[in-house]
Amino acid sequence: YGIVSHHPLVDLLYRGGGLSGLCYQMSRLAASPAAILDPQYRVLAFEQARAGKLNPDQVALLVQTAVTPPGDGDRAHSAQVVTVEAEETQVTCVASPILVAGRHDGWVAVIETEHPPHPHDLAQHRVVVEQSATIVGTEMLRMRSIEQAEERTRGDFVHALLHGRFTTARELEARASHYDFPVAASYGVIIADRLSHSTQPESVSALFQYAKAAARLTPSDGVVTLATVVGDIVAVIRQGDGGTRPRS
């Protein structure tokens, strides 16, 4: 059954099915609701099975209640099986941590809504989550690599804007068109420092989260916001209005 579960999941990974595709396949294999969550128990993908009544918020709470975070020395994807209360009934959560190169990237989970669950069903759910954990972790690693590459490219553009490092107007316009950045508009620049006092990877990651949050603040049609990390500061470039000013 492990081989039967492994093959369709790997095929989806190879074809770029994404987290939603992998979660759908998990639910299909288990014939039960399945979810992929990040380390903070936020649902990244959720697939309902049959005529279920669970929603992502309930699943997040169930998994958070049921599982024990992996220890520092854990390297294996070991499933946890816990029965918890949900909507005045009992469900069984089968979950496994996603561990890639010693890093905890979240959880994969299958929720068995039948109570009491059949032991054979639980055994199959355990296989599904343990097979899925490594494959989902690989997809997360691929997505993170793409996001980091895009972030570095955007950071290079913002850095060049702040320091006026474009050699010609044509070079500026070519780079700006990729980000739908109107070069004739008016902009304000905000520099935020002292957000982190450490060079640890976790602190660097936190800076990038600040930048992403800044880019999403007060969205407005036709107004561009670019934010990135430059060294140990967060730089935000915000368009002043939706219009453009005449070229001088």
Coordinates of C-alpha atoms in Angstrom, one line a residue:
Y1 CA 0.0 0.0 0.0
G2 CA 3.0 2.3 0.6
I3 CA 4.0 1.8 -3.0
V4 CA 0.5 2.3 -4.2
S5 CA 0.3 5.6 -2.3
H6 CA 3.8 6.7 -3.2
H7 CA 3.5 6.5 -7.0
P8 CA 0.6 8.9 -7.7
L9 CA 2.0 11.5 -5.2
V10 CA 5.5 11.4 -6.8
D11 CA 3.9 11.7 -10.2
L12 CA 2.0 14.8 -9.1
L13 CA 5.3 16.3 -7.7
Y14 CA 7.0 15.6 -11.0
R15 CA 4.2 17.3 -13.0
G16 CA 4.1 20.3 -10.7
G17 CA 0.7 19.6 -9.1
G18 CA 1.4 22.0 -6.2
L19 CA 0.3 21.7 -2.7
S20 CA -3.4 21.7 -3.6
G21 CA -2.9 18.8 -6.0
L22 CA -0.9 16.8 -3.5
C23 CA -3.6 17.4 -0.8
Y24 CA -6.3 16.3 -3.2
Q25 CA -4.4 13.1 -3.9
M26 CA -3.9 12.5 -0.2
S27 CA -7.7 12.8 0.4
R28 CA -8.4 10.6 -2.6
L29 CA -6.1 7.9 -1.3
A30 CA -7.4 8.0 2.2
A31 CA -11.1 8.6 1.3
S32 CA -11.1 11.2 4.1
P33 CA -10.4 14.9 4.6
A34 CA -6.8 15.8 4.2
A35 CA -4.8 19.0 5.0
I36 CA -1.3 20.5 4.7
L37 CA -0.4 23.0 7.3
D38 CA 2.6 25.2 8.0
P39 CA 4.5 25.1 11.4
Q40 CA 2.1 27.7 12.8
Y41 CA -0.8 25.4 12.0
R42 CA -2.1 27.6 9.2
V43 CA -3.8 25.6 6.5
L44 CA -2.0 25.8 3.2
A45 CA -4.2 23.2 1.4
F46 CA -7.4 21.4 2.4
E47 CA -9.5 18.8 0.6
Q48 CA -12.8 17.7 1.9
A49 CA -13.9 14.1 1.2
R50 CA -17.3 12.6 0.8
A51 CA -20.0 14.9 2.3
G52 CA -17.9 16.1 5.1
K53 CA -18.6 19.2 7.2
L54 CA -15.1 20.2 8.4
N55 CA -13.7 23.5 7.3
P56 CA -10.0 24.7 7.3
D57 CA -10.3 26.5 10.6
Q58 CA -11.6 23.4 12.3
V59 CA -8.9 21.3 10.8
A60 CA -6.2 23.7 12.0
L61 CA -7.5 23.5 15.5
L62 CA -7.8 19.8 15.4
V63 CA -4.2 19.3 14.3
Q64 CA -2.9 21.8 16.8
T65 CA -4.8 20.0 19.5
A66 CA -3.7 16.5 18.4
V67 CA -0.1 16.7 17.5
T68 CA 3.2 17.1 19.5
P69 CA 5.8 19.2 17.7
P70 CA 8.9 17.3 16.6
G71 CA 12.0 17.4 18.8
D72 CA 15.3 18.9 17.8
G73 CA 16.8 15.5 17.0
D74 CA 13.9 14.1 15.0
R75 CA 14.6 13.2 11.4
A76 CA 11.9 10.7 10.6
H77 CA 8.4 11.3 9.5
S78 CA 6.6 9.5 12.3
A79 CA 2.8 9.6 12.2
Q80 CA 0.8 10.5 15.3
V81 CA -2.7 9.2 15.8
V82 CA -5.0 11.0 18.2
T83 CA -8.7 11.1 18.8
V84 CA -10.1 14.5 19.5
E85 CA -13.5 16.3 19.9
A86 CA -15.0 18.1 16.9
E87 CA -18.5 19.5 16.6
E88 CA -19.9 17.4 19.4
T89 CA -18.4 14.2 17.9
Q90 CA -15.1 12.5 18.0
V91 CA -12.7 12.3 15.0
T92 CA -9.3 10.8 14.7
C93 CA -6.4 12.9 13.4
V94 CA -3.5 11.1 11.7
A95 CA -0.7 13.6 11.2
S96 CA 3.0 13.6 10.4
P97 CA 5.5 16.4 10.6
I98 CA 7.2 17.6 7.4
L99 CA 10.9 17.4 8.0
V100 CA 13.4 18.4 5.3
A101 CA 17.1 18.6 6.1
G102 CA 16.3 18.9 9.8
R103 CA 13.9 21.7 9.3
H104 CA 10.3 21.5 10.4
D105 CA 8.1 22.9 7.6
G106 CA 4.7 21.9 8.8
W107 CA 2.3 19.0 8.9
V108 CA 0.3 16.7 6.7
A109 CA -2.9 15.3 8.2
V110 CA -5.8 13.0 7.4
I111 CA -8.9 13.3 9.4
E112 CA -11.0 10.1 10.0
T113 CA -14.6 11.2 10.8
E114 CA -16.0 7.8 11.4
H115 CA -16.0 6.9 15.1
P116 CA -14.8 4.5 16.2
P117 CA -12.4 4.3 13.2
H118 CA -11.7 0.9 11.6
P119 CA -8.1 -0.2 12.5
H120 CA -7.4 -1.0 8.8
D121 CA -8.5 2.5 7.8
L122 CA -6.2 4.0 10.4
A123 CA -3.3 1.9 9.2
Q124 CA -3.8 3.1 5.6
H125 CA -4.1 6.7 6.8
R126 CA -0.8 6.3 8.6
V127 CA 0.9 5.1 5.4
V128 CA -0.6 8.0 3.4
V129 CA 0.7 10.7 5.7
E130 CA 4.1 9.2 6.1
Q131 CA 4.5 8.8 2.3
S132 CA 3.1 12.3 1.8
A133 CA 5.4 14.1 4.3
T134 CA 8.6 13.8 2.3
I135 CA 6.9 14.5 -1.0
V136 CA 5.1 17.6 0.3
G137 CA 8.3 18.7 2.0
T138 CA 10.1 18.5 -1.4
E139 CA 7.4 20.6 -3.0
M140 CA 7.6 23.2 -0.2
L141 CA 11.4 23.3 -0.8
R142 CA 10.9 23.9 -4.5
M143 CA 8.3 26.6 -3.9
R144 CA 10.6 28.3 -1.3
S145 CA 13.5 28.3 -3.8
I146 CA 11.4 30.0 -6.4
E147 CA 10.1 32.6 -3.9
Q148 CA 13.7 33.3 -2.7
A149 CA 14.9 33.7 -6.3
E150 CA 12.0 36.1 -7.0
E151 CA 12.7 38.0 -3.8
R152 CA 16.4 38.4 -4.7
T153 CA 15.5 39.7 -8.1
R154 CA 13.0 42.2 -6.7
G155 CA 15.5 43.2 -4.0
D156 CA 18.1 43.9 -6.7
F157 CA 15.6 46.1 -8.5
V158 CA 14.7 48.1 -5.4
H159 CA 18.3 48.4 -4.4
A160 CA 19.2 49.8 -7.9
L161 CA 16.2 52.2 -7.7
L162 CA 17.3 53.6 -4.3
H163 CA 20.9 54.1 -5.4
G164 CA 20.2 55.2 -9.0
R165 CA 22.3 52.4 -10.5
F166 CA 20.5 52.1 -13.8
T167 CA 22.9 53.1 -16.6
T168 CA 20.1 54.2 -19.1
A169 CA 16.5 55.1 -19.0
R170 CA 15.8 52.2 -21.3
E171 CA 17.3 49.8 -18.8
L172 CA 15.2 51.2 -16.0
E173 CA 12.0 51.0 -18.1
A174 CA 12.8 47.4 -19.1
R175 CA 13.2 46.3 -15.5
A176 CA 10.3 48.4 -14.2
S177 CA 7.9 46.8 -16.8
H178 CA 8.4 43.4 -15.2
Y179 CA 6.9 44.8 -11.9
D180 CA 4.3 47.0 -13.5
F181 CA 6.2 49.9 -11.9
P182 CA 5.3 53.3 -13.6
V183 CA 8.6 55.1 -13.9
A184 CA 6.9 58.5 -14.3
A185 CA 4.9 58.4 -11.0
S186 CA 5.7 59.9 -7.7
Y187 CA 6.9 57.7 -4.9
G188 CA 7.7 57.8 -1.2
V189 CA 10.4 55.7 0.4
I190 CA 10.3 54.3 3.9
I191 CA 13.3 52.7 5.6
A192 CA 12.8 50.5 8.7
D193 CA 15.8 49.3 10.7
R194 CA 16.4 47.8 14.1
L195 CA 13.7 45.1 13.3
S196 CA 16.2 42.4 14.0
H197 CA 19.4 42.3 16.1
S198 CA 20.6 38.9 15.0
T199 CA 22.2 37.4 11.9
Q200 CA 20.6 34.0 12.5
P201 CA 18.6 32.6 9.6
E202 CA 15.4 32.9 11.6
S203 CA 15.9 36.7 11.9
V204 CA 16.7 37.0 8.2
S205 CA 13.5 35.1 7.4
A206 CA 11.6 37.4 9.8
L207 CA 12.8 40.5 7.9
F208 CA 11.5 39.0 4.6
Q209 CA 8.1 38.4 6.3
Y210 CA 8.1 42.1 7.3
A211 CA 8.7 43.1 3.7
K212 CA 5.9 40.8 2.5
A213 CA 3.5 42.3 5.0
A214 CA 4.5 45.9 4.1
A215 CA 3.9 45.1 0.4
R216 CA 0.3 44.0 1.3
L217 CA -0.6 47.0 3.4
T218 CA -3.5 49.2 2.3
P219 CA -3.8 47.9 -1.3
S220 CA -5.2 50.4 -3.8
D221 CA -6.0 50.0 -7.5
G222 CA -3.4 51.5 -9.6
V223 CA -1.0 52.1 -6.7
V224 CA 2.3 50.2 -6.6
T225 CA 4.1 49.1 -3.5
L226 CA 7.5 47.4 -3.6
A227 CA 9.2 46.2 -0.4
T228 CA 12.3 44.2 0.1
V229 CA 15.2 43.5 2.5
V230 CA 18.4 45.4 1.9
G231 CA 21.1 44.2 4.3
D232 CA 19.5 44.4 7.7
I233 CA 16.8 46.9 6.9
V234 CA 13.4 46.8 5.2
A235 CA 12.9 49.2 2.3
V236 CA 9.4 50.1 1.1
I237 CA 8.7 52.1 -2.0
R238 CA 5.1 53.3 -2.2
Q239 CA 3.5 55.2 -5.1
G240 CA 2.0 58.5 -3.9
D241 CA -1.1 58.3 -6.0
G242 CA -2.6 56.4 -8.9
G243 CA -1.6 58.9 -11.5
T244 CA 1.6 59.9 -13.1
R245 CA 3.4 63.2 -13.3
P246 CA 4.6 64.8 -16.6
R247 CA 8.2 64.1 -17.6
S248 CA 10.4 67.1 -17.3

